[in-house]
Amino acid sequence: DIQMTQSPSSLSASVGDRVTITCRASQTISHYLTWYQQKPGRAPKVLIFAASSRQSGVPSRFTGSGSGTEFTLTISSLQPEDFATYYCQQSFSTPRAFGQGTKVEVK
Amino acid sequence: QVQLVQSGPEVKKPGASVKVSCKASGYTLSDYGLTWVRQAPGQGPEWMGWITAYNTDTNYAQRFQGRVTMTTDTSTNTAYMELRSLRSDDTAVYYCTRNSGPYYISDYWGQGTLVTVSS
């Protein structure tokens, strides 16, 4: 099974900051990588799919990059509504594992 | 518009079974894959398994093999997930999600069903 590892597990940031989250796969997954955002009490929401394609309606400040085993999610200028937990998920093979999450908190 | 509406919260004793339903509207359930994901309190999501489009196959995570069954009822456009031999660590919110496109993204999610396992 493919394992997904995110770093950091949490970070503190201010509005306007640039934030980068990393996700590593235990073996190559090409570009079969999706990023989700989750707020408390809500289901996850798709931000980025195919490693770098923005889902419809997602603001352009969210950018995904990478392929193979290493991926990043960048928020170029953090907004108040972006404080949330972010998860990566691989869809290269089953089981389609998620990372353990990165919580973005207010500094 | 696309919606997935799940059944209500459940409280079960250890050893019991639970069956969660997921009614789709705005699209035909069997035209897309459907995945079940669970999330224990304070934890990340966990992929449990999925039914492929046109109900051709099911694929379950190894840790749930023999304990879970995922089905669909095309007449009511409803999916079901049954989990048996419940344990306390099965306490979680269970979500159904629609899978879309060649990257199997979970583009629509149900509202979640809290299953509590407690003696």
Coordinates of C-alpha atoms in Angstrom, one line a residue, chain A residues 9-106:
Chain A
S9 CA 1.5 18.6 10.8
S10 CA 0.5 22.1 11.9
L11 CA 1.7 25.7 11.3
S12 CA 0.9 29.1 12.5
A13 CA 0.5 31.9 10.0
S14 CA -0.9 35.4 9.6
V15 CA -3.3 36.8 7.0
G16 CA -1.2 37.7 3.9
D17 CA 1.5 35.1 4.6
R18 CA 2.7 32.6 1.9
V19 CA 2.1 29.1 3.1
T20 CA 3.6 25.9 1.7
I21 CA 2.5 22.3 2.7
T22 CA 4.4 19.2 1.5
C23 CA 3.1 15.8 0.8
R24 CA 5.3 12.8 0.0
A25 CA 4.2 9.4 -1.3
S26 CA 6.0 6.2 -0.4
Q27 CA 6.3 5.2 -4.1
T28 CA 5.6 7.0 -7.3
I29 CA 2.1 8.1 -8.0
S30 CA 2.7 10.1 -11.2
H31 CA 0.4 13.1 -10.8
Y32 CA -2.5 11.2 -9.1
L33 CA -2.6 13.6 -6.2
T34 CA -5.6 15.6 -4.8
W35 CA -5.6 18.3 -2.2
Y36 CA -8.6 18.9 0.1
Q37 CA -9.5 21.6 2.6
Q38 CA -11.6 20.7 5.6
K39 CA -13.2 23.1 8.2
P40 CA -14.5 21.8 11.6
G41 CA -17.7 19.9 11.3
R42 CA -17.7 19.9 7.5
A43 CA -16.8 17.4 4.8
P44 CA -13.5 17.9 2.9
K45 CA -13.6 20.0 -0.2
V46 CA -11.5 19.5 -3.3
L47 CA -9.0 22.3 -4.0
I48 CA -6.5 20.8 -6.5
F49 CA -6.6 17.6 -8.5
A50 CA -4.1 15.9 -10.9
A51 CA -1.4 17.5 -8.7
S52 CA -1.7 21.0 -10.2
S53 CA -5.3 21.5 -11.6
R54 CA -7.4 23.9 -9.7
Q55 CA -11.0 22.7 -9.0
S56 CA -13.7 25.0 -10.4
G57 CA -14.4 27.9 -8.1
V58 CA -11.2 27.6 -6.1
P59 CA -9.3 30.9 -5.8
S60 CA -6.1 31.4 -7.7
R61 CA -4.1 31.9 -4.5
F62 CA -4.1 28.0 -4.2
T63 CA -1.4 26.3 -6.3
G64 CA -0.4 22.7 -6.5
S65 CA 2.8 21.3 -7.9
G66 CA 4.9 18.2 -8.1
S67 CA 4.9 14.7 -9.6
G68 CA 6.2 11.3 -8.7
T69 CA 6.6 11.2 -5.0
E70 CA 6.9 14.9 -3.9
F71 CA 4.1 17.4 -4.0
T72 CA 3.4 20.9 -2.6
L73 CA 0.3 23.0 -2.0
T74 CA 1.0 26.7 -1.8
I75 CA -1.3 29.5 -0.6
S76 CA 0.2 32.7 -2.0
S77 CA -1.5 35.1 0.4
L78 CA -3.4 33.5 3.3
Q79 CA -6.9 34.8 3.8
P80 CA -9.1 34.5 7.0
E81 CA -11.2 31.8 5.4
D82 CA -8.2 29.7 4.7
F83 CA -7.6 28.7 8.3
A84 CA -8.4 25.0 8.1
T85 CA -6.9 21.6 7.8
Y86 CA -5.5 20.4 4.5
Y87 CA -5.1 16.8 3.3
C88 CA -3.5 15.2 0.3
Q89 CA -4.8 12.0 -1.2
Q90 CA -3.3 9.7 -3.8
S91 CA -5.6 8.1 -6.4
F92 CA -2.9 6.1 -8.3
S93 CA -3.9 2.8 -6.7
T94 CA -6.2 1.4 -4.1
P95 CA -6.4 1.9 -1.1
R96 CA -6.4 5.6 -2.0
A97 CA -4.7 6.8 1.2
F98 CA -4.9 10.3 2.7
G99 CA -2.1 12.2 4.4
Q100 CA -2.5 12.8 8.1
G101 CA -3.2 16.5 7.6
T102 CA -1.8 19.9 8.1
K103 CA -3.6 22.3 10.3
V104 CA -3.2 26.0 9.4
E105 CA -3.8 28.1 12.5
V106 CA -3.8 31.8 13.3

